[in-house]
Amino acid sequence: MSGSVLDVRHLSVEFLTETETVRAVQDLSFSLALGETLGIVGESGSGKSTAALALLGLLPKSARVTGEILFRSARSSSPEPVNLLAFSNQAMRLYRGGQISMVFQEPLTSLNPVYTCGSQVIEAIQLHETISYREAQARTVALFEEVKLPNPRAIMNRYPHELSGGQIQRVMIAMALSGNPALLIADEPTTALDVTVQATILQLLQEVQERRGMSILFITHDLGVVAQIADSVAVMYQGKQVEYDSAEQIFTKPQHPYTTGLLNCRPQLQPRLDYLPTVADFMEVVTSTSGEPMLQARVGVAAPPVVSQTELDQRLTRLQQQAPLLSVQNLQVFFPIRAWLGRTARYTAAVNGVSFEIHPGETLGLVGESGCGKTTLGRALLRLIEPSGGQVIFDNQNLTTLKAQPLRALRRHLQMIFQDPFGSLDSRMAIGDAVIEPMRIHAIEAGERQRRGRAAYLLERVGLNPDLMRRYPHELSGGQRQRVCIARALAVSPKFIICDESVSALDVSVQAQVLNLLKELQSEFQLTYLFISHDLSVVKFMSDRIMVMNRGKIEEIGPAETIFKAPAQDYTRKLIQATPEVHLDHIQARQLRRQQQSAQYTNSTGS
């Protein structure tokens, strides 16, 4: 283990239930050197987070953990590593949060909402060190400055709900750094963030790592993010490690078909593909001679055709020759800011004078950072939020002046697919009933038998087995739940669908499947989309035109290719530059820099 901070050997995690043994992690092995970043990549359910929780001893009692987790303490006088699995929970507290710390995926749920951000970091410091409150307070301010929080002294007294997503994640990083750890575990720390905030968090982690010389275990499902930060990569599939190598080797010469599939299924800014490859295109499950299932690479995988600029121009011209299906004129949405005794002190403009048109069969992409007004605009179009001013003309009818009854009748033609499929489905309603319910409301089909038949057809059309109709949302995966939401939106034969971050919470492989499905359904059912996302690569793949939004206003709008090749605004250029991409020269430069830093550390310690 010479030079390693962490050495994991044959780690396996099993969960014992009343009926079966679930093998969440099987024979995982890797080594993490001083100052190195190891990326662990895989889809949901691959065992990434379970392995991280095993390192910290945070798994429930039902878990059976075997193998070795050898950790070399930076503060120990002994050069020999310790096996963390041999420690009791009480002994692990000496390491957990101090020498080994963790940044979780959802920072808002990791902080206590009734305590200020400053007091929670102060508590973490005093838990591991015997220092006064005043000293811990000064240390907290210094940590907030280190993670580049604006006005650190003011944020000390703010509560988590008063901060943005990026600021909350910085607070969590500051808390993780409070014990000066040798190892930082970052579990999907940027998944819920928009591309610009994600880029700043990744840059921050690299700067802190180089300044402190700590190691990072970075867990994600996005290989584009891994390319920005990792020196080496371990790829996991269904609890097993299928590939482990340097980042350069993984991205240039992947050895396993699953890795190849992950690399290819993420949308790229260039070129424009007709459809996205999926993991299933690169591998198949076969039965070995011993009867065990095994993965095998598919032979003769065809690359998706590239869509030419001429084809894109002809399609957009054809679409714009039709009269607009939706016309938005000077739309405004103001939210009141309450003062003392509930009085309105002022208003904030979430949507401020927005105007645009969408033609039948078109996909208009809407991009921007969190808080720019994207979701508010989408909800205002359907009057789920009442506009403060302006007009929304849909199919020659002014939605902003319609009474409740005619608006309800018209809504069958306007549907919305929400970001969180689990939250938008009734947990007590079987998925078949969830698809049938809107048909009952709008009196579609002659009777229940016909409605059930149509629901079965729609579930099959979105790639689900109709036998799942009796299942409940919690019995499905995230990708399956999102497909149910798409089937439910299609149940009333809509003309216009708003997709509000409908793939942002999905793994890249499932995301590719859903994006392909949305394109197929658009062609089959003649649908028109407003596609809202903070991921520009996804929006570019889906959209005919793109509209960029910032602080409630439209920065620019134009053909998708034009927006990317020749953006007119600095804000748009910033979004494009922040989009994660795999750049081999970046990976090579980072590895060279880490090797130089490791050599400097070795020379300074004389080891």
Coordinates of C-alpha atoms in Angstrom, one line a residue, residues 142-557:
A142 CA -12.2 31.0 7.1
L143 CA -13.8 27.8 5.6
F144 CA -16.6 29.8 4.0
E145 CA -14.0 32.1 2.5
E146 CA -12.0 29.0 1.2
V147 CA -15.0 27.6 -0.6
K148 CA -15.7 31.1 -2.1
L149 CA -19.1 31.8 -0.5
P150 CA -20.1 35.4 -1.0
N151 CA -20.1 37.5 2.2
P152 CA -19.2 34.6 4.6
R153 CA -20.1 36.5 7.8
A154 CA -23.6 37.1 6.5
I155 CA -24.1 33.4 5.4
M156 CA -23.0 32.4 9.0
N157 CA -26.4 33.6 10.2
R158 CA -28.5 32.3 7.3
Y159 CA -30.6 29.2 7.2
P160 CA -30.3 26.5 4.5
H161 CA -33.5 27.5 2.8
E162 CA -32.2 31.0 2.3
L163 CA -29.3 29.9 0.0
S164 CA -29.2 28.7 -3.6
G165 CA -28.3 25.1 -4.5
G166 CA -24.8 26.0 -5.3
Q167 CA -24.3 27.9 -2.0
I168 CA -25.7 25.1 0.0
Q169 CA -23.3 22.6 -1.6
R170 CA -20.4 25.0 -0.7
V171 CA -21.6 25.0 2.9
M172 CA -21.5 21.2 2.8
I173 CA -18.0 21.2 1.4
A174 CA -16.9 23.6 4.1
M175 CA -18.3 21.3 6.7
A176 CA -16.6 18.3 5.1
L177 CA -13.3 20.2 5.1
S178 CA -13.7 21.3 8.8
G179 CA -11.8 18.3 10.1
N180 CA -9.0 18.7 7.5
P181 CA -9.7 15.2 6.0
A182 CA -7.1 13.1 4.2
L183 CA -10.0 11.6 2.1
L184 CA -13.1 13.4 0.8
I185 CA -16.0 11.2 -0.5
A186 CA -18.2 13.2 -2.9
D187 CA -21.4 11.3 -3.7
E188 CA -23.1 12.8 -6.8
P189 CA -22.3 16.3 -5.5
T190 CA -23.3 18.1 -8.7
T191 CA -26.2 16.1 -10.1
A192 CA -28.9 18.5 -9.1
L193 CA -27.0 21.6 -10.1
D194 CA -27.1 23.5 -13.4
V195 CA -24.0 23.4 -15.7
T196 CA -22.4 26.7 -14.6
V197 CA -22.8 26.0 -10.8
Q198 CA -21.6 22.4 -11.5
A199 CA -18.5 23.8 -13.2
T200 CA -17.7 26.1 -10.3
I201 CA -18.1 23.3 -7.7
L202 CA -15.8 20.9 -9.7
Q203 CA -13.2 23.7 -10.0
L204 CA -13.6 24.4 -6.3
L205 CA -13.0 20.8 -5.4
Q206 CA -9.8 20.7 -7.5
E207 CA -8.5 23.9 -6.0
V208 CA -9.1 22.7 -2.4
Q209 CA -7.6 19.3 -3.2
E210 CA -4.4 20.9 -4.6
R211 CA -4.1 23.3 -1.7
R212 CA -4.7 20.7 1.0
G213 CA -3.1 17.6 -0.8
M214 CA -6.2 15.4 0.1
S215 CA -7.6 12.5 -1.9
I216 CA -11.1 12.5 -3.4
L217 CA -13.4 9.6 -4.1
F218 CA -15.9 11.1 -6.6
I219 CA -19.1 9.1 -7.3
T220 CA -21.2 10.0 -10.3
H221 CA -23.2 8.5 -13.2
D222 CA -21.9 11.1 -15.7
L223 CA -18.7 10.3 -17.5
G224 CA -18.6 13.9 -18.7
V225 CA -18.2 15.1 -15.2
V226 CA -15.6 12.3 -14.4
A227 CA -13.5 13.6 -17.3
Q228 CA -13.3 17.0 -15.6
I229 CA -11.9 15.8 -12.3
A230 CA -10.8 12.2 -12.1
D231 CA -7.2 10.7 -12.5
S232 CA -8.4 7.1 -12.5
V233 CA -11.9 5.6 -13.0
A234 CA -13.7 2.5 -11.7
V235 CA -16.8 1.5 -13.6
M236 CA -19.5 -0.5 -11.8
Y237 CA -22.4 -2.5 -13.2
Q238 CA -25.0 -4.3 -11.1
G239 CA -22.7 -4.4 -8.0
K240 CA -19.6 -5.5 -9.9
Q241 CA -16.5 -3.6 -10.9
V242 CA -16.3 -4.2 -14.7
E243 CA -13.3 -1.9 -15.5
Y244 CA -10.7 0.0 -13.5
D245 CA -7.9 2.0 -15.1
S246 CA -6.5 5.5 -15.6
A247 CA -8.9 8.2 -16.9
E248 CA -7.0 8.5 -20.1
Q249 CA -7.2 4.7 -20.8
I250 CA -10.9 4.6 -19.9
F251 CA -11.8 7.4 -22.3
T252 CA -9.5 6.4 -25.2
K253 CA -9.5 2.6 -25.0
P254 CA -12.4 1.3 -22.9
Q255 CA -12.1 -2.5 -22.5
H256 CA -15.6 -3.4 -21.4
P257 CA -18.8 -3.0 -23.6
Y258 CA -20.7 -1.3 -20.7
T259 CA -18.1 1.4 -20.5
T260 CA -18.2 1.9 -24.2
G261 CA -22.0 2.2 -24.0
L262 CA -21.8 4.8 -21.2
L263 CA -19.3 6.9 -23.2
N264 CA -21.5 6.9 -26.3
C265 CA -25.0 7.4 -24.9
R266 CA -24.4 10.9 -23.5
P267 CA -25.5 13.6 -25.9
Q268 CA -22.5 15.5 -27.4
L269 CA -22.4 19.1 -28.6
Q270 CA -21.0 17.9 -31.9
P271 CA -22.0 16.2 -34.1
R272 CA -25.8 16.3 -34.2
L273 CA -27.0 12.6 -34.2
D274 CA -30.3 11.3 -35.5
Y275 CA -30.7 9.3 -32.3
L276 CA -28.7 8.5 -29.2
P277 CA -27.0 5.1 -28.8
T278 CA -27.9 3.2 -25.6
V279 CA -25.9 0.8 -23.4
A280 CA -28.0 -2.1 -24.8
D281 CA -26.6 -1.3 -28.3
F282 CA -23.1 -2.3 -27.1
M283 CA -23.6 -5.3 -25.0
E284 CA -25.9 -8.2 -24.4
V285 CA -26.5 -10.7 -21.6
V286 CA -25.7 -14.3 -22.5
T287 CA -25.7 -17.6 -20.5
S288 CA -22.3 -19.1 -19.9
T289 CA -21.5 -22.8 -20.1
S290 CA -22.0 -23.0 -16.3
G291 CA -25.4 -21.5 -16.5
E292 CA -24.4 -18.0 -15.1
P293 CA -25.4 -14.9 -16.9
M294 CA -22.5 -12.9 -18.4
L295 CA -22.0 -9.7 -20.4
Q296 CA -20.8 -9.9 -24.0
A297 CA -20.0 -7.2 -26.5
R298 CA -22.4 -6.9 -29.5
V299 CA -20.8 -7.4 -32.8
G300 CA -21.2 -5.0 -35.7
V301 CA -22.7 -2.0 -33.8
A302 CA -23.8 0.6 -36.3
A303 CA -23.1 4.3 -35.5
P304 CA -26.2 6.6 -35.5
P305 CA -26.5 8.7 -38.7
V306 CA -25.4 12.3 -38.4
V307 CA -28.0 14.9 -39.3
S308 CA -26.6 17.4 -41.8
Q309 CA -27.0 21.2 -41.5
T310 CA -29.1 21.1 -44.7
E311 CA -31.6 18.7 -43.2
L312 CA -31.9 20.8 -40.1
D313 CA -32.5 24.0 -42.1
Q314 CA -35.1 22.3 -44.3
R315 CA -37.0 21.0 -41.3
L316 CA -37.0 24.3 -39.5
T317 CA -38.2 26.1 -42.7
R318 CA -41.0 23.6 -43.1
L319 CA -42.1 24.0 -39.5
Q320 CA -42.1 27.8 -39.6
Q321 CA -44.2 28.0 -42.7
Q322 CA -47.2 27.0 -40.5
A323 CA -49.1 29.3 -38.3
P324 CA -47.9 29.3 -34.6
L325 CA -49.6 26.8 -32.3
L326 CA -48.5 28.8 -29.3
S327 CA -47.9 32.6 -29.2
V328 CA -46.6 34.3 -26.0
Q329 CA -46.8 38.1 -25.8
N330 CA -45.1 40.1 -23.1
L331 CA -45.8 37.5 -20.4
Q332 CA -45.1 38.6 -16.9
V333 CA -45.1 36.7 -13.5
F334 CA -44.5 38.7 -10.4
F335 CA -44.2 37.2 -6.9
P336 CA -44.8 39.4 -3.8
I337 CA -42.1 39.8 -1.2
R338 CA -43.8 39.9 2.2
A339 CA -42.8 42.3 4.9
W340 CA -43.8 42.7 8.5
L341 CA -47.4 41.6 9.3
G342 CA -47.8 40.0 5.9
R343 CA -47.7 43.3 4.0
T344 CA -46.3 43.3 0.5
A345 CA -43.0 45.2 0.5
R346 CA -42.2 44.8 -3.2
Y347 CA -42.4 42.3 -6.1
T348 CA -39.8 40.2 -7.8
A349 CA -40.1 39.6 -11.5
A350 CA -39.7 35.8 -12.1
V351 CA -40.8 36.2 -15.7
N352 CA -40.4 39.7 -17.1
G353 CA -41.8 40.6 -20.5
V354 CA -41.2 37.3 -22.4
S355 CA -42.4 36.9 -26.0
F356 CA -42.0 33.9 -28.4
E357 CA -43.8 31.6 -30.7
I358 CA -43.8 27.8 -31.2
H359 CA -45.0 26.1 -34.4
P360 CA -46.8 22.8 -34.7
G361 CA -44.4 19.8 -34.6
E362 CA -41.5 22.0 -33.3
T363 CA -39.3 21.5 -30.3
L364 CA -38.3 24.8 -28.6
G365 CA -35.5 24.3 -26.1
L366 CA -35.5 26.5 -23.0
V367 CA -32.2 26.8 -21.1
G368 CA -30.8 28.8 -18.3
E369 CA -29.4 28.6 -14.8
S370 CA -31.5 27.6 -11.8
G371 CA -33.7 30.5 -10.7
C372 CA -33.8 32.1 -14.2
G373 CA -37.6 31.6 -14.5
K374 CA -37.7 28.5 -16.8
T375 CA -40.1 26.4 -14.7
T376 CA -42.2 29.5 -13.7
L377 CA -42.6 30.3 -17.4
G378 CA -43.7 26.7 -18.2
R379 CA -46.3 26.7 -15.4
A380 CA -47.6 30.1 -16.3
L381 CA -48.2 28.9 -19.9
L382 CA -50.7 26.3 -18.5
R383 CA -51.9 28.8 -15.8
L384 CA -50.7 26.5 -13.1
I385 CA -49.3 29.8 -11.9
E386 CA -51.4 32.8 -12.8
P387 CA -49.6 35.3 -15.1
S388 CA -49.4 38.9 -13.8
G389 CA -49.6 40.3 -17.4
G390 CA -49.3 39.5 -21.0
Q391 CA -51.1 37.0 -23.3
V392 CA -50.8 33.3 -24.1
I393 CA -52.5 32.4 -27.3
F394 CA -52.9 28.6 -27.9
D395 CA -54.6 27.4 -31.0
N396 CA -56.2 30.8 -31.5
Q397 CA -57.6 31.0 -27.9
N398 CA -56.3 33.4 -25.2
L399 CA -55.5 31.2 -22.2
T400 CA -55.1 34.1 -19.9
T401 CA -58.7 35.2 -20.2
L402 CA -60.5 31.8 -20.2
K403 CA -62.8 30.9 -17.4
A404 CA -62.2 27.7 -15.3
Q405 CA -64.5 25.4 -17.3
P406 CA -63.3 26.1 -20.8
L407 CA -59.7 26.2 -19.6
R408 CA -60.1 22.8 -18.1
A409 CA -61.5 21.4 -21.4
L410 CA -58.6 23.0 -23.3
R411 CA -56.0 21.6 -21.0
R412 CA -56.4 18.1 -22.5
H413 CA -54.4 19.5 -25.4
L414 CA -51.7 21.0 -23.1
Q415 CA -49.8 18.6 -20.9
M416 CA -46.7 18.7 -18.7
I417 CA -44.0 16.1 -17.8
F418 CA -42.5 17.1 -14.5
Q419 CA -38.9 16.8 -13.3
D420 CA -39.7 14.4 -10.4
P421 CA -41.7 11.4 -11.7
F422 CA -42.1 9.9 -8.2
G423 CA -43.5 13.2 -6.8
S424 CA -45.9 13.7 -9.7
L425 CA -47.5 10.2 -9.3
D426 CA -50.0 9.3 -6.6
S427 CA -48.2 6.7 -4.4
R428 CA -51.5 5.0 -3.6
M429 CA -52.6 4.6 -7.2
A430 CA -51.5 1.8 -9.5
I431 CA -49.8 3.0 -12.6
G432 CA -52.6 1.7 -14.8
D433 CA -55.1 3.8 -13.0
A434 CA -52.7 6.8 -13.1
V435 CA -52.8 6.6 -17.0
I436 CA -56.5 6.0 -17.1
E437 CA -57.5 8.8 -14.7
P438 CA -57.0 11.7 -17.2
M439 CA -59.1 9.8 -19.8
R440 CA -61.9 9.6 -17.3
I441 CA -61.7 13.3 -16.5
H442 CA -61.9 14.3 -20.2
A443 CA -64.3 11.5 -21.1
I444 CA -62.0 9.9 -23.6
E445 CA -63.0 6.5 -25.0
A446 CA -66.4 4.9 -24.6
G447 CA -65.9 2.9 -21.5
E448 CA -63.5 1.5 -18.9
R449 CA -62.6 -1.5 -21.0
Q450 CA -61.5 0.8 -23.9
R451 CA -59.6 3.1 -21.6
R452 CA -57.8 0.2 -20.0
G453 CA -56.9 -1.1 -23.5
R454 CA -55.6 2.4 -24.5
A455 CA -53.6 2.6 -21.3
A456 CA -52.0 -0.8 -22.0
Y457 CA -51.2 0.3 -25.6
L458 CA -49.6 3.6 -24.3
L459 CA -47.5 1.8 -21.7
E460 CA -46.3 -0.6 -24.3
R461 CA -45.6 2.3 -26.7
V462 CA -43.3 3.9 -24.1
G463 CA -41.4 0.7 -23.6
L464 CA -43.2 -0.8 -20.6
N465 CA -44.8 -4.2 -20.2
P466 CA -48.6 -3.7 -19.8
D467 CA -48.4 -6.4 -17.0
L468 CA -47.0 -3.6 -14.9
M469 CA -50.4 -1.8 -14.7
R470 CA -51.1 -3.3 -11.3
R471 CA -47.8 -2.1 -9.9
Y472 CA -47.3 1.0 -7.8
P473 CA -44.8 3.8 -8.3
H474 CA -42.4 2.7 -5.6
E475 CA -42.1 -0.7 -7.3
L476 CA -40.6 0.9 -10.5
S477 CA -37.2 2.4 -11.3
G478 CA -36.8 6.1 -12.0
G479 CA -36.7 5.6 -15.7
Q480 CA -39.8 3.4 -15.6
R481 CA -41.7 6.0 -13.6
Q482 CA -40.8 8.7 -16.1
R483 CA -42.1 6.5 -18.9
V484 CA -45.4 6.2 -17.0
C485 CA -45.6 10.0 -16.7
I486 CA -45.1 10.2 -20.5
A487 CA -47.8 7.7 -21.1
R488 CA -50.1 9.6 -18.9
A489 CA -49.5 12.8 -20.7
L490 CA -50.2 11.0 -24.0
A491 CA -53.4 9.5 -22.7
V492 CA -55.5 12.6 -23.6
S493 CA -54.0 13.0 -27.1
P494 CA -52.4 16.4 -26.5
K495 CA -51.0 18.8 -29.1
F496 CA -48.5 20.5 -26.9
I497 CA -46.3 19.1 -24.1
I498 CA -44.0 21.0 -21.7
C499 CA -41.0 18.8 -20.6
D500 CA -39.7 20.4 -17.4
E501 CA -36.3 18.9 -16.7
S502 CA -37.9 15.6 -17.5
V503 CA -34.5 13.7 -17.8
S504 CA -32.3 15.6 -15.4
A505 CA -32.7 13.0 -12.6
L506 CA -32.0 10.0 -14.8
D507 CA -28.9 8.0 -15.5
V508 CA -27.2 8.8 -18.8
S509 CA -28.2 5.4 -20.3
V510 CA -31.8 5.8 -19.2
Q511 CA -31.8 9.4 -20.3
A512 CA -30.7 8.4 -23.8
Q513 CA -33.7 5.9 -24.0
V514 CA -36.2 8.6 -22.8
L515 CA -34.8 11.2 -25.2
N516 CA -35.1 8.8 -28.1
L517 CA -38.6 7.9 -27.0
L518 CA -39.7 11.6 -26.9
K519 CA -38.4 12.1 -30.5
E520 CA -40.2 9.0 -31.7
L521 CA -43.5 10.0 -30.0
Q522 CA -43.2 13.5 -31.5
S523 CA -43.1 12.0 -35.0
E524 CA -45.8 9.5 -34.4
F525 CA -48.3 11.7 -32.5
Q526 CA -47.4 15.1 -34.2
L527 CA -46.5 16.6 -30.8
T528 CA -45.1 20.0 -30.1
Y529 CA -42.6 20.4 -27.2
L530 CA -41.3 23.1 -25.0
F531 CA -38.2 21.3 -23.7
I532 CA -36.8 22.9 -20.4
S533 CA -33.4 21.9 -19.2
H534 CA -30.2 23.2 -17.7
D535 CA -28.1 20.7 -19.8
L536 CA -27.3 22.3 -23.1
S537 CA -26.1 19.0 -24.7
V538 CA -29.5 17.5 -24.1
V539 CA -31.3 20.5 -25.3
K540 CA -29.3 20.7 -28.5
F541 CA -30.0 17.1 -29.3
M542 CA -33.8 17.6 -28.8
S543 CA -34.4 21.1 -30.2
D544 CA -35.1 22.8 -33.5
R545 CA -34.6 26.2 -31.9
I546 CA -33.2 27.2 -28.5
M547 CA -34.3 30.1 -26.2
V548 CA -31.8 31.2 -23.6
M549 CA -33.3 32.7 -20.4
N550 CA -31.6 34.8 -17.7
R551 CA -33.1 36.6 -14.7
G552 CA -36.7 36.3 -16.1
K553 CA -35.9 37.6 -19.6
I554 CA -34.9 36.1 -22.9
E555 CA -31.3 36.6 -23.7
E556 CA -31.5 35.2 -27.3
I557 CA -33.5 32.8 -29.4

